[in-house]
Coordinates of C-alpha atoms in Angstrom, one line a residue:
M11 CA -34.3 212.0 63.5
F12 CA -34.1 215.1 61.4
E13 CA -32.8 217.0 64.5
E14 CA -30.1 214.3 65.1
L15 CA -28.5 214.5 61.7
K16 CA -25.3 216.5 61.4
I17 CA -24.6 218.3 58.2
R18 CA -21.0 217.7 57.0
D19 CA -19.1 219.6 54.3
I20 CA -19.5 216.6 52.0
D21 CA -23.3 216.7 52.4
T22 CA -23.3 220.4 51.4
V23 CA -21.1 219.7 48.4
F24 CA -23.4 216.9 47.3
A25 CA -26.5 219.0 47.6
D26 CA -24.8 221.8 45.6
F27 CA -23.9 219.3 42.9
V28 CA -27.5 217.9 42.7
C29 CA -29.0 221.4 42.5
S30 CA -26.5 222.6 39.9
R31 CA -27.8 219.9 37.5
E32 CA -31.4 220.8 38.0
S33 CA -32.9 223.8 36.1
D34 CA -35.8 224.3 38.5
V35 CA -34.3 224.0 41.9
T36 CA -36.8 223.7 44.8
N37 CA -36.2 223.8 48.5
Y38 CA -37.5 220.3 48.6
L39 CA -34.7 219.1 46.3
R40 CA -31.9 220.8 48.3
K41 CA -33.1 219.5 51.6
A42 CA -33.7 216.0 50.2
A43 CA -30.1 215.9 48.8
L44 CA -28.6 217.4 51.9
F45 CA -30.3 215.0 54.3
A46 CA -30.1 211.9 52.2
S47 CA -26.3 212.3 52.2
S48 CA -26.2 213.2 55.9
A49 CA -28.3 210.2 56.8
V50 CA -25.7 207.8 55.4
G51 CA -23.0 209.5 57.4
A52 CA -25.1 208.8 60.5
G53 CA -25.3 205.1 59.7
N54 CA -28.6 204.9 57.8
I55 CA -29.0 203.3 54.4
C56 CA -31.8 205.8 53.4
I57 CA -34.0 208.5 55.0
E58 CA -37.8 208.7 55.0
L59 CA -39.3 211.9 53.6
S60 CA -41.3 212.3 56.9
D61 CA -37.9 212.6 58.7
I62 CA -37.1 215.6 56.5
F63 CA -40.3 217.4 55.9
G64 CA -42.8 216.1 58.5
N65 CA -46.0 214.2 57.8
S66 CA -47.9 217.3 56.6
E67 CA -45.4 218.0 53.8
V68 CA -44.6 214.5 52.6
E69 CA -47.1 214.3 49.8
A70 CA -46.2 217.6 48.3
A71 CA -42.4 216.9 48.7
A72 CA -42.8 213.5 47.1
A73 CA -44.7 214.9 44.1
T74 CA -42.2 217.6 43.6
L75 CA -39.1 215.3 43.9
R76 CA -40.5 212.8 41.5
K77 CA -40.6 215.5 38.8
S78 CA -36.9 216.2 39.2
K79 CA -34.5 214.5 36.8
M80 CA -32.0 214.1 39.7
V81 CA -34.5 211.8 41.5
G82 CA -35.3 208.5 40.0
Q83 CA -37.5 205.5 40.7
P84 CA -35.8 202.2 41.9
G85 CA -33.9 200.8 39.0
E86 CA -33.3 204.2 37.3
Y87 CA -29.8 205.7 37.2
S88 CA -30.0 209.0 39.1
P89 CA -28.1 210.5 42.0
L90 CA -31.2 210.1 44.3
V91 CA -33.7 207.2 44.4
L92 CA -37.2 207.6 45.8
D93 CA -39.1 204.4 46.3
D94 CA -42.8 203.7 46.6
N95 CA -42.6 203.9 50.4
N96 CA -41.1 207.4 50.3
R97 CA -37.7 206.2 51.3
L98 CA -35.0 208.4 49.8
Y99 CA -31.6 206.9 48.9
L100 CA -28.3 207.9 47.5
H101 CA -28.2 205.7 44.3
R102 CA -25.2 203.7 45.4
Y103 CA -26.9 202.7 48.7
W104 CA -30.1 201.8 47.0
K105 CA -28.1 199.5 44.7
Y106 CA -26.2 197.9 47.5
E107 CA -29.5 197.2 49.4
N108 CA -31.4 196.0 46.3
D109 CA -28.5 193.7 45.1
L110 CA -28.1 192.2 48.5
A111 CA -31.8 191.6 49.0
Q112 CA -32.2 190.0 45.6
S113 CA -29.1 187.8 46.1
L114 CA -30.2 186.5 49.5
I115 CA -33.8 185.8 48.4
Y116 CA -32.4 183.8 45.4
M117 CA -29.9 181.9 47.7
T118 CA -32.7 180.9 50.1
S119 CA -34.6 179.2 47.2
D120 CA -31.6 177.5 45.6
L121 CA -31.1 174.5 47.9
P122 CA -28.1 172.2 47.3
A123 CA -28.3 168.4 47.1
V124 CA -27.9 166.7 50.5
D125 CA -26.9 163.1 51.3
V126 CA -29.4 162.7 54.1
A127 CA -28.1 159.4 55.4
L128 CA -24.5 160.8 55.6
L129 CA -25.8 163.9 57.4
K130 CA -27.7 161.8 60.0
D131 CA -24.6 159.8 60.6
G132 CA -22.4 162.9 60.9
L133 CA -24.9 164.6 63.4
E134 CA -24.8 161.5 65.6
R135 CA -21.0 161.5 65.7
L136 CA -20.3 165.2 66.1
F137 CA -23.2 166.3 68.4
L138 CA -23.6 164.7 71.7
K139 CA -27.0 164.0 73.0
T140 CA -28.3 166.7 75.3
M141 CA -31.0 167.0 77.9
E142 CA -32.3 170.1 76.3
E143 CA -35.8 170.2 74.8
V144 CA -34.3 171.3 71.5
D145 CA -30.6 171.0 70.4
W146 CA -30.3 174.3 68.6
Q147 CA -26.7 173.7 67.7
R148 CA -27.7 170.5 65.9
I149 CA -30.5 172.4 64.1
A150 CA -28.1 175.1 63.0
A151 CA -25.9 172.4 61.5
V152 CA -28.9 170.9 59.6
A153 CA -29.8 174.4 58.3
A154 CA -26.2 175.1 57.1
V155 CA -25.9 171.8 55.2
R156 CA -29.4 172.1 53.7
N157 CA -29.2 175.8 52.7
R158 CA -26.9 177.9 50.6
F159 CA -27.4 180.9 53.0
T160 CA -27.5 180.5 56.8
V161 CA -27.2 182.8 59.8
I162 CA -26.3 181.4 63.1
S163 CA -26.9 184.0 65.8
G164 CA -26.6 183.9 69.6
G165 CA -24.9 185.7 72.4
P166 CA -21.4 185.0 73.7
G167 CA -21.2 181.5 75.2
T168 CA -23.9 180.0 73.0
G169 CA -21.4 178.0 71.0
K170 CA -21.5 179.6 67.6
T171 CA -17.8 178.8 66.7
T172 CA -18.0 175.3 68.1
T173 CA -21.1 174.7 66.0
V174 CA -19.6 176.1 62.8
V175 CA -16.5 173.9 63.1
K176 CA -18.8 170.8 63.2
I177 CA -20.7 172.3 60.2
I178 CA -17.5 172.6 58.3
A179 CA -16.7 168.9 59.0
L180 CA -20.2 167.9 57.9
L181 CA -19.8 169.9 54.6
L182 CA -16.4 168.2 54.0
E183 CA -18.1 164.8 54.5
Q184 CA -20.9 165.8 52.1
A185 CA -18.2 166.4 49.5
N186 CA -17.5 162.6 49.5
G187 CA -13.7 162.9 49.5
S188 CA -13.5 165.6 46.8
R189 CA -11.7 168.8 47.6
M190 CA -14.0 171.4 49.1
R191 CA -12.6 174.9 49.4
I192 CA -13.9 176.8 52.4
G193 CA -13.0 180.5 53.1
L194 CA -12.9 181.8 56.7
A195 CA -13.1 185.5 57.4
A196 CA -14.0 188.2 60.0
P197 CA -14.4 192.0 59.7
T198 CA -11.3 192.9 61.8
G199 CA -7.9 191.5 62.5
K200 CA -8.7 190.9 66.1
A201 CA -11.9 189.0 65.3
A202 CA -10.1 187.0 62.6
A203 CA -7.4 186.0 65.2
R204 CA -10.0 184.9 67.7
L205 CA -11.9 182.9 65.1
K206 CA -8.6 181.2 64.0
E207 CA -7.8 180.3 67.6
S208 CA -11.3 178.9 68.3
I209 CA -11.4 176.9 65.1
F210 CA -8.0 175.4 65.8
K211 CA -9.0 174.3 69.3
A212 CA -12.4 173.0 68.2
G213 CA -11.0 171.2 65.2
K214 CA -8.5 169.3 67.5
E215 CA -11.5 168.0 69.5
L216 CA -13.1 166.4 66.4
E217 CA -10.2 164.2 65.4
K218 CA -11.7 161.1 66.9
A219 CA -15.2 161.8 65.5
T220 CA -14.5 162.4 61.8
T221 CA -11.8 161.6 59.3
V222 CA -12.0 165.1 57.8
A223 CA -10.7 166.9 60.9
G224 CA -7.3 167.4 59.2
N225 CA -9.0 169.2 56.3
I226 CA -10.7 171.9 58.3
P227 CA -9.1 175.1 57.1
S228 CA -7.0 177.1 59.5
D229 CA -6.4 180.4 57.7
V230 CA -8.7 183.2 58.7
L231 CA -8.6 186.5 56.8
T232 CA -10.1 189.9 57.3
L233 CA -13.0 190.4 54.8
Q234 CA -10.9 193.0 53.0
R235 CA -8.1 190.5 52.4
L236 CA -10.5 187.8 51.5
L237 CA -12.1 190.0 48.8
G238 CA -8.7 191.3 47.7
Y239 CA -8.7 194.9 48.6
I240 CA -7.2 197.2 46.0
P241 CA -5.2 199.9 47.8
D242 CA -6.4 203.5 47.4
S243 CA -9.7 202.5 46.0
C244 CA -13.2 201.3 47.0
R245 CA -12.8 198.2 44.8
F246 CA -11.9 194.6 45.4
K247 CA -10.2 192.0 43.2
H248 CA -13.1 189.5 43.7
N249 CA -16.5 190.4 42.4
A250 CA -19.3 189.0 40.3
D251 CA -16.9 188.8 37.3
N252 CA -14.1 187.3 39.3
P253 CA -15.7 185.3 42.1
L254 CA -14.1 183.9 45.2
P255 CA -12.5 180.5 44.8
F256 CA -14.6 178.8 47.5
E257 CA -17.5 176.5 47.7
A258 CA -18.4 177.9 51.1
V259 CA -17.5 181.0 53.0
V260 CA -17.9 181.4 56.8
V261 CA -17.8 184.9 58.3
D262 CA -17.7 185.6 62.0
E263 CA -18.8 188.8 63.9
A264 CA -21.3 189.6 61.1
S265 CA -23.0 192.3 63.2
M266 CA -20.0 194.5 62.4
I267 CA -20.3 194.3 58.6
P268 CA -21.8 197.4 57.0
L269 CA -24.2 197.2 54.0
A270 CA -21.6 198.1 51.3
L271 CA -19.2 195.4 52.4
M272 CA -21.9 192.8 52.9
S273 CA -23.3 193.5 49.4
K274 CA -19.8 193.2 47.8
L275 CA -19.2 189.9 49.7
V276 CA -22.4 188.3 48.5
A277 CA -21.8 189.6 45.0
A278 CA -18.3 187.9 45.0
L279 CA -19.6 184.4 45.9
A280 CA -19.1 181.8 43.2
P281 CA -22.3 180.4 41.7
G282 CA -23.7 177.7 44.0
A283 CA -21.4 178.7 46.9
R284 CA -22.7 178.6 50.5
L285 CA -22.5 181.6 52.9
I286 CA -22.6 181.1 56.6
L287 CA -22.8 184.2 58.8
L288 CA -22.0 184.0 62.6
G289 CA -22.9 186.9 64.8
D290 CA -25.0 188.2 67.7
R291 CA -28.0 190.0 66.3
D292 CA -28.5 191.9 69.6
Q293 CA -25.0 193.5 69.4
L294 CA -24.2 197.0 68.2
A295 CA -24.6 197.6 64.5
S296 CA -21.7 198.4 62.2
V297 CA -19.9 201.8 62.5
E298 CA -20.7 202.5 58.8
A299 CA -24.1 202.5 57.2
G300 CA -26.6 199.8 57.9
A301 CA -27.7 197.4 60.6
V302 CA -27.5 194.5 58.2
L303 CA -27.4 191.5 60.5
G304 CA -30.3 192.9 62.5
D305 CA -32.3 193.4 59.3
I306 CA -31.4 189.9 58.0
C307 CA -32.4 188.3 61.4
N308 CA -35.5 190.5 61.7
T309 CA -34.4 191.4 65.2
G310 CA -37.2 192.0 67.6
H311 CA -39.6 189.6 65.7
R312 CA -39.7 185.9 65.2
F313 CA -41.1 183.8 62.4
G314 CA -41.6 180.1 62.6
F315 CA -40.0 177.5 60.3
S316 CA -41.7 176.2 57.2
K317 CA -43.3 172.7 57.2
K318 CA -40.8 171.4 54.8
F319 CA -37.8 172.5 56.9
R320 CA -39.4 171.1 60.1
K321 CA -39.8 167.8 58.4
F322 CA -36.2 167.9 57.3
I323 CA -35.1 168.6 60.8
A324 CA -37.1 165.7 62.2
D325 CA -35.8 163.4 59.5
T326 CA -32.1 164.3 60.0
A327 CA -31.7 165.6 63.5
G328 CA -34.6 163.8 65.2
C329 CA -35.7 167.1 66.8
D330 CA -39.3 168.2 67.3
I331 CA -39.7 172.0 67.0
P332 CA -41.7 173.7 69.7
E333 CA -45.0 175.1 68.7
S334 CA -43.8 178.7 69.2
F335 CA -41.4 178.1 66.3
I336 CA -44.0 176.8 63.9
G337 CA -45.3 179.1 61.3
N338 CA -47.5 179.1 58.2
N339 CA -46.7 180.9 55.0
V340 CA -43.4 182.1 56.4
P341 CA -40.8 183.9 54.3
A342 CA -38.1 181.6 52.8
L343 CA -35.5 183.4 54.8
A344 CA -37.0 182.1 58.1
D345 CA -35.5 178.7 57.5
S346 CA -32.1 180.2 57.1
V347 CA -31.9 182.1 60.5
I348 CA -31.1 180.0 63.5
V349 CA -30.8 181.6 67.0
L350 CA -28.9 179.5 69.5
Q351 CA -30.9 179.5 72.7
K352 CA -28.7 177.9 75.5
N353 CA -25.9 180.0 77.0
Y354 CA -23.1 177.8 78.3
R355 CA -21.2 180.7 79.8
F356 CA -23.9 182.7 81.6
G357 CA -26.1 180.3 83.5
E358 CA -29.4 181.1 85.3
E359 CA -27.4 182.3 88.3
S360 CA -25.1 184.7 86.3
G361 CA -25.8 188.4 86.9
I362 CA -24.3 189.2 83.5
G363 CA -26.7 186.8 81.8
L364 CA -29.7 188.0 83.8
V365 CA -29.1 191.7 83.1
S366 CA -28.2 191.3 79.4
R367 CA -31.4 189.2 78.8
S368 CA -33.4 191.9 80.7
V369 CA -31.8 194.6 78.6
N370 CA -32.6 192.8 75.4
D371 CA -36.2 192.3 76.4
G372 CA -36.5 196.0 77.5
N373 CA -37.6 194.8 80.9
C374 CA -35.3 196.7 83.3
S375 CA -37.4 198.4 85.9
S376 CA -36.9 195.5 88.4
I377 CA -33.4 194.6 87.5
I378 CA -31.9 197.8 88.9
K379 CA -33.0 196.9 92.4
N380 CA -31.5 193.4 92.0
M381 CA -28.2 194.9 91.0
K382 CA -28.1 197.3 93.9
D383 CA -29.2 194.6 96.4
G384 CA -26.3 192.4 95.2
N385 CA -28.6 189.8 93.7
T386 CA -26.8 189.8 90.3
V387 CA -23.9 187.5 90.8
G388 CA -20.8 188.7 89.1
L389 CA -22.2 192.1 88.2
T390 CA -22.3 195.2 90.3
L391 CA -23.9 198.6 89.7
S392 CA -22.8 201.9 91.1
E393 CA -23.5 205.5 90.1
T394 CA -21.1 207.2 87.7
P395 CA -18.8 209.4 89.8
S396 CA -18.6 213.2 89.2
P397 CA -15.6 214.4 87.1
G398 CA -13.9 215.5 90.3
M399 CA -14.2 212.1 91.9
L400 CA -13.5 210.0 88.8
Q401 CA -9.7 209.5 89.3
K402 CA -10.2 208.6 93.0
K403 CA -12.8 205.9 92.2
L404 CA -10.7 204.5 89.3
A405 CA -7.5 204.3 91.2
N406 CA -7.9 201.0 93.2
L407 CA -10.0 199.3 90.5
V408 CA -7.5 199.8 87.7
A409 CA -4.5 199.1 89.9
A410 CA -6.0 195.7 90.8
G411 CA -7.2 195.1 87.2
F412 CA -3.8 195.8 85.5
A413 CA -1.5 194.7 88.3
D414 CA -0.7 191.3 86.9
Y415 CA 0.3 191.9 83.3
L416 CA 3.6 193.6 84.0
R417 CA 4.8 191.0 86.5
Y418 CA 5.6 188.6 83.8
D419 CA 8.8 188.5 81.7
N420 CA 7.5 186.4 78.8
P421 CA 5.6 188.5 76.2
D422 CA 3.0 185.7 75.7
E423 CA 2.2 185.7 79.4
V424 CA 2.1 189.5 79.4
L425 CA -0.4 189.6 76.6
L426 CA -2.6 186.9 78.2
A427 CA -2.6 188.7 81.5
F428 CA -3.5 192.1 80.0
D429 CA -6.6 190.6 78.4
R430 CA -8.0 189.7 81.8
F431 CA -9.4 193.2 82.4
R432 CA -10.5 196.2 80.4
V433 CA -12.2 199.5 80.9
L434 CA -15.0 200.1 78.3
C435 CA -16.4 203.5 77.5
V436 CA -19.4 204.6 75.4
L437 CA -17.8 207.8 74.2
R438 CA -14.5 208.6 72.6
Q439 CA -14.1 212.2 73.9
G440 CA -14.8 214.1 77.0
V441 CA -14.3 213.3 80.7
Y442 CA -16.0 209.9 80.4
G443 CA -14.7 209.1 77.0
V444 CA -11.8 206.9 76.0
E445 CA -9.3 209.7 75.7
G446 CA -10.0 211.2 79.1
I447 CA -10.2 207.8 80.9
N448 CA -7.0 206.5 79.4
S449 CA -5.1 209.6 80.6
L450 CA -6.6 209.1 84.1
I451 CA -5.6 205.4 84.1
E452 CA -2.0 206.3 83.2
I453 CA -1.9 208.7 86.2
C454 CA -3.4 206.0 88.5
L455 CA -1.0 203.3 87.5
A456 CA 2.0 205.7 87.6
D457 CA 1.0 206.7 91.2
V458 CA 1.4 203.1 92.4
G459 CA 4.6 202.5 90.4
L460 CA 3.2 200.1 87.8
I461 CA 4.2 202.3 84.8
K462 CA 6.4 205.3 84.2
P463 CA 4.7 207.3 81.4
H464 CA 7.2 210.1 81.2
K465 CA 7.5 209.7 77.4
Q466 CA 5.2 208.6 74.6
W467 CA 6.6 205.1 74.6
Y468 CA 7.2 203.3 77.9
H469 CA 7.4 199.8 79.3
G470 CA 3.9 198.5 79.7
R471 CA 2.1 200.9 77.3
P472 CA -0.7 199.0 75.6
V473 CA -1.7 200.1 72.1
M474 CA -4.5 199.4 69.7
V475 CA -3.9 199.5 65.9
L476 CA -6.6 201.8 64.2
I477 CA -6.0 200.9 60.5
N478 CA -5.0 197.9 58.5
D479 CA -1.4 197.6 57.4
Y480 CA -1.1 194.6 55.1
G481 CA 2.6 194.9 54.8
L482 CA 3.2 194.6 58.6
K483 CA 0.2 192.2 59.0
L484 CA -1.3 194.5 61.6
F485 CA -5.0 195.2 61.4
N486 CA -7.6 197.5 62.9
G487 CA -8.3 196.3 66.4
D488 CA -5.0 194.4 67.0
V489 CA -3.7 195.1 70.6
G490 CA -0.1 195.0 71.5
I491 CA 2.0 195.7 74.6
T492 CA 5.2 197.8 74.7
L493 CA 8.0 196.0 76.6
N494 CA 11.7 196.5 77.3
D495 CA 13.8 194.9 74.6
P496 CA 17.6 195.1 74.7
E497 CA 17.7 193.9 71.1
S498 CA 15.9 197.0 69.9
E499 CA 17.8 200.2 69.0
F500 CA 15.1 202.1 71.0
G501 CA 15.2 199.8 74.0
L502 CA 11.5 199.0 73.5
S503 CA 9.4 196.8 71.2
V504 CA 5.7 196.4 70.8
Y505 CA 4.6 192.7 71.0
F506 CA 1.4 191.4 69.3
P507 CA -0.1 187.9 69.8
S508 CA 0.2 185.3 67.1
I509 CA -1.7 182.1 66.8
N510 CA 0.5 179.0 67.4
A511 CA 3.7 181.0 67.2
E512 CA 5.9 183.4 69.1
P513 CA 4.5 186.9 69.6
R514 CA 5.4 189.3 66.8
K515 CA 7.4 192.3 67.8
Y516 CA 7.7 195.7 66.0
S517 CA 9.6 198.9 66.6
P518 CA 7.2 201.5 68.1
Y519 CA 8.0 203.9 65.3
R520 CA 6.9 201.5 62.6
L521 CA 3.4 201.0 63.8
P522 CA 0.4 202.3 61.8
A523 CA -2.0 204.7 63.4
H524 CA -2.7 203.6 67.0
E525 CA -3.8 204.7 70.4
T526 CA -3.3 203.8 74.1
V527 CA -5.8 201.1 75.1
F528 CA -6.2 200.7 78.9
A529 CA -9.7 201.8 78.0
M530 CA -11.5 201.3 74.7
T531 CA -14.9 202.1 73.3
V532 CA -17.7 199.5 73.4
H533 CA -17.7 199.6 69.6
K534 CA -14.0 198.7 69.4
S535 CA -14.5 195.9 72.0
Q536 CA -16.7 193.8 69.7
G537 CA -15.0 190.6 68.9
S538 CA -13.1 190.7 72.2
E539 CA -13.5 188.9 75.5
F540 CA -12.1 189.7 79.0
E541 CA -12.4 188.0 82.4
K542 CA -13.6 191.3 83.9
I543 CA -14.7 194.6 82.6
L544 CA -15.6 198.1 83.9
L545 CA -18.3 199.7 81.8
I546 CA -18.4 203.5 82.3
M547 CA -21.6 205.3 81.2
P548 CA -21.6 209.1 81.0
S549 CA -23.5 211.0 83.7
S550 CA -25.9 212.7 81.3
N551 CA -28.0 211.3 78.5
H552 CA -26.6 211.0 75.0
Q553 CA -28.1 209.8 71.7
I554 CA -25.6 207.0 71.4
L555 CA -26.9 205.3 74.6
T556 CA -29.0 202.3 73.6
R557 CA -29.7 198.8 74.9
E558 CA -27.2 197.5 72.4
I559 CA -24.5 199.5 74.0
I560 CA -25.2 198.1 77.5
Y561 CA -25.7 194.5 76.1
T562 CA -22.5 194.6 74.0
G563 CA -20.4 196.1 76.8
L564 CA -21.6 193.8 79.6
T565 CA -21.2 190.6 77.5
R566 CA -17.6 191.3 76.8
A567 CA -17.0 189.9 80.3
R568 CA -16.6 186.2 80.8
I569 CA -16.7 186.2 84.6
S570 CA -17.6 189.6 86.2
A571 CA -18.5 193.1 85.3
E572 CA -18.9 196.4 87.0
L573 CA -21.2 199.0 85.6
W574 CA -21.0 202.7 86.4
C575 CA -24.4 204.3 85.6
T576 CA -27.2 206.3 87.1
D577 CA -30.7 204.6 87.3
E578 CA -32.1 207.2 84.9
I579 CA -29.4 206.7 82.3
F580 CA -29.6 202.9 82.5
L581 CA -33.4 202.9 82.0
A582 CA -33.3 205.5 79.2
A583 CA -30.7 203.5 77.3
A584 CA -32.4 200.1 77.9
E585 CA -35.6 201.5 76.5
K586 CA -34.0 202.7 73.3
R587 CA -33.0 200.4 70.4
I588 CA -30.6 201.4 67.6
S589 CA -32.9 202.6 64.8
R590 CA -31.4 202.9 61.4
R591 CA -33.4 203.7 58.3
S592 CA -33.4 200.8 55.8
G593 CA -35.6 199.1 53.3
L594 CA -33.6 195.8 53.6
R595 CA -35.8 194.2 56.3
Q596 CA -39.0 194.8 54.3
S597 CA -37.4 193.5 51.1
L598 CA -36.4 190.3 52.9
W599 CA -39.3 189.7 55.3
G600 CA -42.2 191.6 53.7

């Protein structure tokens, strides 16, 4: 890990600051400060001393650092914090982690009162009987009503949103007619829009099953807007001293939430409020520091449920838990994490489902042969072409994938058609990165007359917004299409989708920072779904290649996926999990 860390200017400045405040500066202190700062920039919450100094030097380094006034123990106010496990933190990130862990541990022990008879009745009305051995959606609902803190995890197509709408209805029923305020949020504008659309559709389907369907909230905000972001600062309007005005908060796409934001969200909850996180624990971690959802879910390990929770499930949902989910002396958090098991999108015959499951299990040696032999329905594998052959191989595929969206006149239809296909890249730069692939796609589409990219703005140019603009109500991840518009002084407008309304249009020259988006990174694709995707892996190994990259990319497709990758790259990536240094998992799970 030491070799992978890149030293930035800010890391050097921080190390200089720390050393300038210490009378007896040692090489241990300078390196510790330098790499503790660099580790956060690489997505870690902390760094282990063995990462910096090697096992042979850890004892001497720890002893020397503990003598420095710039390095404190947990709970002390100092620029660097060194814990008993020789994990070194920037103080701010130690506090984020500690505060979050303590809050979640408290929430798991602070159970709200439940009207059991009303819950049983609600479960019967809202959840149809299934032939499955265990109805995990029903169990997730039981957990969310019983607990103050609940995580509902599962891959695309496992019904997380459908389940949470029914949970909201159950919570409203538990309120016995009194007004219950429920906040809905997601990390990005795109994810918020998708959650809003899903809740609207699912809520309509519940109108015959519950009298509270009309009270299910419809507004979904980005987390920054929910917390009341104060421009040009790192602060929010809502915090422990000014908590959120909700009795329950539901947050989708929780895997994208970094440690700092998750800590601030939990700190801003009102006393006694519930928090329900939805997300796929196997997806990519946040771009910023932390792999918080993975740590909370203890990804890669499984604890059983407590006897008390199993009895509650049996009494309310009538479900018997399989022996593999039964545990003794389990951490309290185990009763708060529910992983939905059945996938309603990717059945047993689905190649995407088969490969994504194999990737998550790290069992990929046999799956490559199946892909090459055509035994993975809806998923094909071919070798990444050389740079010289890349345009030729892209040409027919992107012409077919993007042919439909410009055949429509109505902006709504254009936007829907465009979301049927997308090219996904692992990298941003280089021949196989988003920037290079977008340029090649423009050439390919121009060659067949679909677009005329002679200027920066042209009819058919798709763009993705890169930053939040609250004034324009455009948010990071929003995708719009540039179309001819005789009403515009420039002859063009950029149209963005809107839930239950006409598409919104903007002058191209008013947009916040943006980029062309025929192709997008796998990171940026989180929270999105397409009928078909092309996932392009680079032809040489790269440290960013992990099983989470493959899994997240492939599962963006609803129907079919094409993967360009060599056998060696696929196997190397599938064997490598995202590994981020953190003490959160140990604090929560022991």
